[in-house]
Coordinates of C-alpha atoms and ligand atoms in Angstrom, one line a residue:
M922 CA -7.5 -23.0 11.8
Q923 CA -8.6 -19.3 11.0
L924 CA -6.2 -17.1 9.2
E925 CA -5.4 -14.9 12.5
T926 CA -3.9 -18.2 13.8
W927 CA -1.9 -19.4 10.7
L928 CA -0.5 -15.8 10.7
A929 CA 0.3 -15.9 15.0
Q930 CA 1.7 -19.0 14.8
A931 CA 4.0 -18.8 11.0
G932 CA 6.9 -20.8 11.2
G933 CA 6.2 -22.3 14.5
R934 CA 7.4 -25.9 15.4
S935 CA 9.8 -25.9 12.8
D936 CA 12.4 -27.1 14.7
P937 CA 10.7 -30.4 16.9
R938 CA 14.5 -31.3 17.5
T939 CA 14.9 -28.4 20.4
G940 CA 11.4 -27.5 20.5
S941 CA 12.4 -23.6 20.0
L942 CA 9.2 -21.9 19.7
S943 CA 11.0 -19.2 17.1
T944 CA 11.9 -20.2 13.9
P945 CA 16.3 -20.7 14.4
I946 CA 18.0 -18.4 11.7
H947 CA 20.7 -20.6 9.4
Q948 CA 23.0 -17.9 9.1
T949 CA 24.4 -20.0 6.4
A950 CA 26.5 -20.6 3.0
T951 CA 26.4 -24.1 2.7
F952 CA 26.1 -27.0 4.0
S953 CA 28.1 -30.1 4.6
H954 CA 27.4 -33.2 2.8
P955 CA 27.1 -36.6 5.4
R956 CA 28.6 -38.6 2.6
L957 CA 29.2 -39.0 -1.2
G958 CA 25.8 -39.3 -3.2
E959 CA 23.5 -38.1 0.3
S960 CA 22.5 -34.7 1.7
T961 CA 20.6 -33.0 4.6
G962 CA 18.3 -31.7 1.9
Y963 CA 20.2 -28.8 2.0
D964 CA 22.9 -27.9 -0.3
Y965 CA 23.8 -24.6 -0.7
S966 CA 21.7 -21.2 0.4
R967 CA 20.6 -20.1 -3.0
T968 CA 19.2 -23.5 -4.4
A969 CA 17.4 -23.4 -0.5
N970 CA 17.8 -22.2 3.6
P971 CA 15.9 -23.5 6.4
T972 CA 14.9 -20.8 7.3
R973 CA 14.0 -19.2 4.3
S974 CA 11.9 -22.1 3.6
T975 CA 9.8 -22.3 7.0
L976 CA 8.5 -18.6 5.7
E977 CA 7.7 -20.4 2.6
K978 CA 6.1 -22.8 4.0
A979 CA 4.3 -20.4 5.9
L980 CA 3.4 -18.1 3.2
V981 CA 1.5 -21.2 1.7
E982 CA -0.4 -22.0 4.6
V983 CA -1.6 -18.2 5.4
G984 CA -2.0 -17.7 1.2
G985 CA -2.8 -20.4 -0.3
G986 CA -0.9 -22.1 -4.1
A987 CA 1.2 -25.2 -3.8
R988 CA 4.9 -23.2 -3.8
A989 CA 6.0 -20.1 -2.4
C990 CA 10.0 -18.7 -2.9
A991 CA 10.6 -15.6 -0.9
F992 CA 12.9 -13.1 -2.8
A993 CA 15.4 -10.4 -1.5
S994 CA 12.7 -7.4 -3.1
G995 CA 9.2 -7.0 -4.5
M996 CA 11.0 -6.2 -7.9
A997 CA 13.3 -9.9 -7.5
A998 CA 9.9 -11.2 -7.2
L999 CA 8.5 -9.2 -10.1
D1000 CA 11.1 -10.2 -12.6
A1001 CA 11.4 -13.6 -11.8
V1002 CA 7.5 -14.0 -12.7
M1003 CA 8.1 -11.9 -15.8
R1004 CA 10.7 -14.5 -16.7
L1005 CA 8.7 -17.1 -15.5
V1006 CA 5.2 -16.0 -17.1
L1007 CA 7.4 -15.1 -20.8
E1008 CA 8.5 -19.0 -21.0
S1009 CA 5.4 -19.4 -22.7
G1010 CA 7.2 -17.7 -25.6
R1011 CA 4.0 -15.1 -26.0
K1012 CA 5.6 -11.1 -26.0
R1013 CA 2.9 -9.2 -24.5
V1014 CA 2.4 -8.8 -20.8
L1015 CA -1.1 -6.7 -20.1
C1016 CA -0.4 -4.9 -17.2
T1017 CA -2.7 -1.9 -15.0
E1018 CA -1.8 1.4 -16.4
D1019 CA -1.2 3.1 -12.8
P1020 CA 1.0 0.1 -10.6
Y1021 CA 4.0 0.9 -9.3
G1022 CA 6.2 3.0 -11.1
G1023 CA 9.1 0.3 -10.3
T1024 CA 7.1 -2.3 -12.3
I1025 CA 7.0 0.0 -15.6
R1026 CA 10.4 0.7 -15.3
L1027 CA 11.5 -2.8 -15.0
L1028 CA 8.8 -3.4 -17.8
E1029 CA 10.1 -0.7 -20.5
R1030 CA 13.8 -0.9 -19.3
F1031 CA 14.5 -4.0 -19.3
F1032 CA 11.9 -5.7 -20.9
R1033 CA 11.3 -4.0 -23.8
P1034 CA 14.4 -4.3 -25.5
L1035 CA 14.1 -7.8 -25.9
G1036 CA 11.6 -7.8 -27.7
I1037 CA 8.8 -7.9 -24.8
V1038 CA 5.6 -5.4 -25.7
P1039 CA 4.2 -4.1 -22.2
V1040 CA 0.5 -2.7 -22.9
Y1041 CA -0.9 -0.7 -19.9
V1042 CA -4.2 -1.3 -19.3
D1043 CA -7.4 -0.1 -16.9
T1044 CA -7.4 -2.9 -15.4
S1045 CA -10.3 -2.1 -13.8
D1046 CA -12.4 -1.6 -17.0
T1047 CA -12.9 -5.5 -17.7
R1048 CA -13.7 -4.7 -20.9
A1049 CA -10.4 -2.4 -21.6
V1050 CA -9.0 -5.9 -20.7
L1051 CA -10.2 -8.0 -23.0
R1052 CA -10.2 -5.4 -26.0
E1053 CA -6.7 -6.4 -25.0
L1054 CA -6.3 -10.1 -24.7
D1055 CA -8.8 -10.3 -28.0
A1056 CA -5.3 -8.9 -30.1
G1057 CA -3.6 -12.0 -29.1
G1058 CA -0.5 -12.6 -28.1
A1059 CA -0.4 -12.0 -23.9
A1060 CA 1.9 -14.1 -21.8
A1061 CA -0.1 -12.3 -18.6
V1062 CA -2.3 -9.8 -17.2
V1063 CA -0.7 -7.8 -14.5
A1064 CA -3.3 -6.0 -11.8
E1065 CA -2.6 -4.7 -9.0
I1066 CA -5.5 -4.8 -6.0
P1067 CA -6.3 -1.5 -5.6
T1068 CA -4.2 0.2 -8.6
N1069 CA -1.6 2.6 -6.8
P1070 CA -2.0 5.3 -6.1
L1071 CA -5.2 5.7 -7.8
M1072 CA -7.0 3.1 -5.8
R1073 CA -9.0 1.6 -8.5
V1074 CA -10.7 -1.7 -8.1
A1075 CA -9.9 -4.9 -10.8
D1076 CA -12.8 -7.5 -10.8
V1077 CA -10.1 -10.0 -10.6
A1078 CA -12.5 -13.3 -11.4
A1079 CA -13.3 -11.8 -14.9
L1080 CA -9.7 -10.6 -15.4
A1081 CA -8.7 -14.3 -14.8
D1082 CA -11.3 -15.9 -16.6
A1083 CA -10.4 -13.6 -19.7
A1084 CA -6.4 -14.5 -19.0
H1085 CA -6.9 -18.3 -19.0
A1086 CA -9.3 -18.1 -22.4
S1087 CA -6.8 -16.9 -24.4
G1088 CA -4.3 -18.8 -22.8
A1089 CA -2.0 -16.0 -20.7
T1090 CA -1.7 -16.5 -16.7
M1091 CA -3.4 -14.2 -14.2
V1092 CA -0.7 -12.3 -11.9
V1093 CA -1.6 -10.6 -8.9
D1094 CA 0.3 -8.0 -7.4
N1095 CA -1.3 -8.3 -4.1
T1096 CA 1.0 -6.2 -2.0
F1097 CA -1.9 -3.4 -0.7
L1098 CA -4.2 -5.5 0.7
T1099 CA -2.0 -9.0 1.7
P1100 CA -3.7 -13.0 1.7
Y1101 CA -5.4 -11.1 5.2
L1102 CA -7.4 -8.9 3.0
F1103 CA -7.5 -10.6 -0.5
R1104 CA -7.2 -13.7 -1.3
P1105 CA -5.6 -14.2 -5.3
F1106 CA -5.9 -18.0 -5.7
E1107 CA -10.0 -17.8 -4.5
H1108 CA -10.3 -15.5 -7.5
G1109 CA -8.6 -17.3 -10.1
A1110 CA -5.0 -15.4 -10.1
D1111 CA -2.2 -18.1 -11.1
I1112 CA 0.2 -16.3 -9.0
A1113 CA 0.6 -13.9 -6.3
V1114 CA 3.3 -11.8 -6.2
Y1115 CA 4.0 -9.4 -3.2
S1116 CA 6.6 -6.4 -2.0
A1117 CA 6.7 -8.0 1.1
T1118 CA 9.1 -5.3 2.5
K1119 CA 5.3 -3.5 3.0
Y1120 CA 2.5 -4.8 5.5
L1121 CA 3.9 -8.6 5.2
C1122 CA 7.5 -7.6 7.1
G1123 CA 5.1 -4.6 8.1
H1124 CA 8.1 -2.5 10.4
N1125 CA 9.5 -0.5 7.6
D1126 CA 13.0 -2.4 8.1
V1127 CA 13.0 -4.9 5.5
I1128 CA 13.3 -5.5 2.0
A1129 CA 11.8 -8.6 0.7
G1130 CA 9.5 -9.9 -1.7
A1131 CA 7.6 -13.2 -2.3
A1132 CA 5.5 -15.0 -5.0
V1133 CA 3.2 -18.1 -4.9
C1134 CA 1.8 -20.1 -7.6
L1135 CA -0.6 -22.2 -8.4
T1136 CA 0.1 -25.0 -9.0
E1137 CA 3.3 -27.1 -7.9
E1138 CA 4.6 -27.7 -11.8
M1139 CA 4.5 -23.1 -11.8
G1140 CA 5.9 -23.1 -7.9
A1141 CA 8.8 -25.8 -9.3
R1142 CA 9.6 -23.4 -12.8
L1143 CA 9.9 -20.2 -10.3
A1144 CA 12.3 -21.6 -7.8
A1145 CA 14.5 -22.8 -11.0
I1146 CA 14.7 -19.0 -12.4
Q1147 CA 15.5 -17.6 -8.7
N1148 CA 18.0 -20.5 -8.2
A1149 CA 19.6 -19.2 -12.0
T1150 CA 19.4 -15.3 -11.1
G1151 CA 19.6 -15.7 -7.6
G1152 CA 17.2 -12.5 -5.7
V1153 CA 16.7 -14.9 -2.6
L1154 CA 16.0 -13.9 0.5
G1155 CA 18.6 -14.0 3.1
P1156 CA 17.8 -16.2 6.5
L1157 CA 17.6 -13.2 8.8
D1158 CA 16.0 -10.9 6.8
S1159 CA 13.1 -14.2 5.8
W1160 CA 13.1 -14.5 10.1
L1161 CA 12.1 -10.9 10.3
F1162 CA 9.9 -11.4 7.7
L1163 CA 8.5 -14.4 9.5
R1164 CA 7.7 -12.2 12.5
G1165 CA 6.1 -9.4 10.6
L1166 CA 3.3 -12.2 9.5
K1167 CA 2.7 -13.0 13.0
T1168 CA 1.4 -9.7 13.7
L1169 CA -0.2 -8.9 10.4
A1170 CA -3.8 -9.3 11.2
I1171 CA -4.1 -6.9 14.5
R1172 CA -1.9 -4.5 12.5
M1173 CA -3.6 -4.7 9.4
D1174 CA -7.2 -4.2 11.3
R1175 CA -5.4 -1.3 12.6
Q1176 CA -4.5 0.3 10.1
Q1177 CA -7.6 0.4 7.9
T1178 CA -9.6 1.8 11.2
N1179 CA -7.5 4.4 11.2
A1180 CA -7.0 5.2 7.0
L1181 CA -11.1 5.1 7.0
A1182 CA -11.5 7.7 9.3
V1183 CA -8.3 9.6 7.8
A1184 CA -10.3 9.7 4.4
E1185 CA -13.3 10.6 5.9
F1186 CA -12.0 13.4 8.2
L1187 CA -9.7 14.6 4.7
A1188 CA -13.7 14.3 2.1
G1189 CA -14.4 17.3 4.4
H1190 CA -12.1 19.2 4.5
P1191 CA -12.2 22.4 2.1
R1192 CA -8.7 22.4 1.1
V1193 CA -9.1 18.7 -0.8
A1194 CA -10.4 17.9 -3.5
K1195 CA -10.6 14.7 -4.4
V1196 CA -10.2 11.1 -1.9
H1197 CA -9.6 8.4 -3.5
Y1198 CA -9.9 4.9 -1.2
P1199 CA -12.4 2.6 -1.5
G1200 CA -13.2 2.4 1.7
L1201 CA -15.3 5.6 1.3
T1202 CA -19.1 4.4 0.6
G1203 CA -18.6 7.0 -2.6
D1204 CA -15.6 5.9 -4.2
P1205 CA -15.8 4.1 -7.0
G1206 CA -13.9 1.0 -6.3
H1207 CA -16.0 0.4 -2.9
E1208 CA -18.8 -1.8 -3.9
R1209 CA -16.5 -3.8 -5.9
L1210 CA -14.1 -4.6 -3.8
R1211 CA -16.5 -5.2 -0.9
R1212 CA -17.6 -7.6 -2.7
Q1213 CA -14.1 -9.4 -3.2
A1214 CA -12.1 -8.4 -0.1
R1215 CA -12.2 -9.1 3.4
G1216 CA -11.7 -5.2 3.7
F1217 CA -10.5 -1.8 1.8
G1218 CA -6.6 -1.7 3.5
G1219 CA -4.7 0.9 5.0
M1220 CA -3.8 3.0 2.0
L1221 CA -5.3 6.0 0.1
S1222 CA -4.5 9.1 -1.8
F1223 CA -6.1 12.7 -1.9
E1224 CA -6.1 16.1 -4.0
V1225 CA -5.6 18.9 -2.9
D1226 CA -7.0 22.2 -4.2
D1227 CA -3.1 24.0 -4.9
P1228 CA 0.2 22.8 -5.7
D1229 CA 2.1 25.2 -3.3
L1230 CA 0.2 23.1 -0.9
V1231 CA 2.4 20.0 -1.4
P1232 CA 5.6 20.8 -0.3
R1233 CA 3.9 23.0 2.7
V1234 CA 2.0 19.2 3.6
L1235 CA 5.6 17.3 3.2
A1236 CA 7.9 19.8 5.1
T1237 CA 4.9 20.4 8.2
A1238 CA 3.6 17.1 8.7
R1239 CA 5.3 16.2 12.0
V1240 CA 3.2 12.6 13.0
F1241 CA 3.4 11.6 9.1
S1242 CA 7.0 10.9 7.5
F1243 CA 7.5 12.4 3.9
A1244 CA 8.7 8.6 2.6
E1245 CA 8.4 6.8 0.3
S1246 CA 7.2 3.3 0.9
L1247 CA 3.9 1.9 2.3
G1248 CA 2.6 -0.8 5.0
G1249 CA 4.6 -0.1 7.7
V1250 CA 3.0 0.6 11.5
E1251 CA 4.7 4.2 11.1
S1252 CA 2.8 6.5 8.7
L1253 CA 4.1 8.1 5.6
V1254 CA 2.9 10.8 3.2
T1255 CA 4.3 10.2 -0.5
F1256 CA 4.7 12.6 -3.3
P1257 CA 3.9 10.0 -6.1
A1258 CA 4.4 12.6 -8.9
V1259 CA 7.9 13.0 -8.3
Q1260 CA 8.7 9.4 -6.4
T1261 CA 7.1 6.4 -6.8
H1262 CA 5.9 6.9 -9.9
A1263 CA 9.2 8.6 -11.4
D1264 CA 9.6 6.9 -13.9
V1265 CA 5.8 6.8 -15.5
A1266 CA 5.5 9.4 -18.9
E1267 CA 4.6 12.7 -17.9
A1268 CA 1.7 12.6 -20.7
V1269 CA 0.5 9.1 -18.8
K1270 CA 0.7 11.0 -15.3
N1271 CA -1.2 13.8 -16.5
R1272 CA -3.8 11.6 -18.3
L1273 CA -4.3 9.2 -15.1
G1274 CA -4.7 12.2 -12.5
I1275 CA -1.3 11.4 -10.8
N1276 CA -0.2 15.3 -10.9
N1277 CA 1.3 17.8 -9.1
R1278 CA -1.3 17.9 -6.4
L1279 CA -1.7 14.4 -5.3
L1280 CA 0.0 12.5 -2.4
R1281 CA -0.5 9.2 -1.0
L1282 CA -1.0 8.3 2.7
S1283 CA 0.1 4.5 4.0
I1284 CA -1.7 4.9 7.8
G1285 CA -0.1 3.1 10.4
I1286 CA -1.2 1.8 13.7
E1287 CA -1.1 5.6 15.5
N1288 CA -3.4 6.7 17.4
V1289 CA -6.2 7.8 14.8
A1290 CA -6.7 11.4 16.8
D1291 CA -2.9 12.2 16.2
L1292 CA -3.1 11.6 12.5
I1293 CA -6.1 13.5 11.8
A1294 CA -4.0 16.3 14.0
D1295 CA -1.4 16.6 11.9
L1296 CA -3.3 16.8 9.0
D1297 CA -5.0 19.6 10.1
D1298 CA -2.5 21.3 11.0
A1299 CA -0.6 20.1 7.9
L1300 CA -3.0 21.0 5.2
R1301 CA -3.9 24.8 7.0
Ligands
LIG2317 C1 2.4 -2.7 -5.5 C2 4.0 -3.0 -5.3 N1 4.3 -4.1 -6.0 C3 5.8 -4.0 -5.9 C4 7.0 -3.5 -5.3 C5 8.3 -3.2 -5.1 O1 8.9 -4.0 -4.6 P1 10.4 -3.7 -3.6 O2 10.1 -2.0 -2.9 O3 10.0 -4.5 -2.2 O4 11.4 -3.8 -4.5 C6 5.8 -2.1 -4.8 C7 6.9 -0.8 -4.3 O5 6.6 0.0 -3.8 C8 5.1 -1.9 -4.9 O6 4.1 -1.4 -3.7

């Protein structure tokens, strides 16, 4: 079966007893045992819950790998993945230098004090990553593709080869492209991690995360960490996640068609100094992403020519909501320097270009003429 079919039928036929087409929501904390020494396979919902298990199985069917764990948020997933890779005893974590700001906060505020050394590197520059790997001691390379908000594109297979040669684990945060557009395991990744809050759930109504491991051995260790630390996704949210997955393909198709049209409009606008969208043929990441992925996604960022225009755009946009998230059916505009990337050091933001003129757009499924007209009004 093709991916669209797996997605549309995600979680289907999970209850042969009743034939329920939609997965039942097992809203229970615990499970009774038939007798001493016997179990239905479920004991306590932190360890496993049938609705969550159906979702986790669907994530493997849809994106590959051996085992998935559904988490209470993308950050809970990332935290557990960090604990997993650090079980190697190695102390350095190489991370994309412009990741989601929360990833930096997690590494800096909570792992660095424990003796872990996060190293930020331009993961679109394979040689820069190789240099850091040669320095030794790296537990993992953590790459976002494309990066957030500058949309830089890594060569994931090259990074994975280099990571493996030095004994490090390759982790891909595939939140932006999802397994519909990019398949991390086909490019050498060991672990794919998601803020499912975004495209996978897709409706700006759930906070959820997921991590998928290439091997059963890693998956079992991740599940043990999740059971011990407890960041599990609840049954109702697991069901909403499954429902979101069913429409992922058509949502993403529409979102990326809209995104390209919006990027082209912005690229020709006199008040716009720069557009970052790998779907544009002139974008530095275009060719590289075209070779690796089925599409370019629905995220873009752009720089206006004057910082005073930013508050005006945020106040006057009517179709775009000024809100901090992405990947839902509704279009959002975000000001990364003060919102998503507030925890990134000023000097780093300035060096990278996450400045007071940069806005990020998450393009939804609305009529594209309305999106363009809204931006046209707001940029006056
Ligand atoms: C790329 C990326 N990874 C991880 C996260 C964290 O996910 P969550 O907000 O679901 O905890 C986000 C959130 O914006 C993100 O954009």
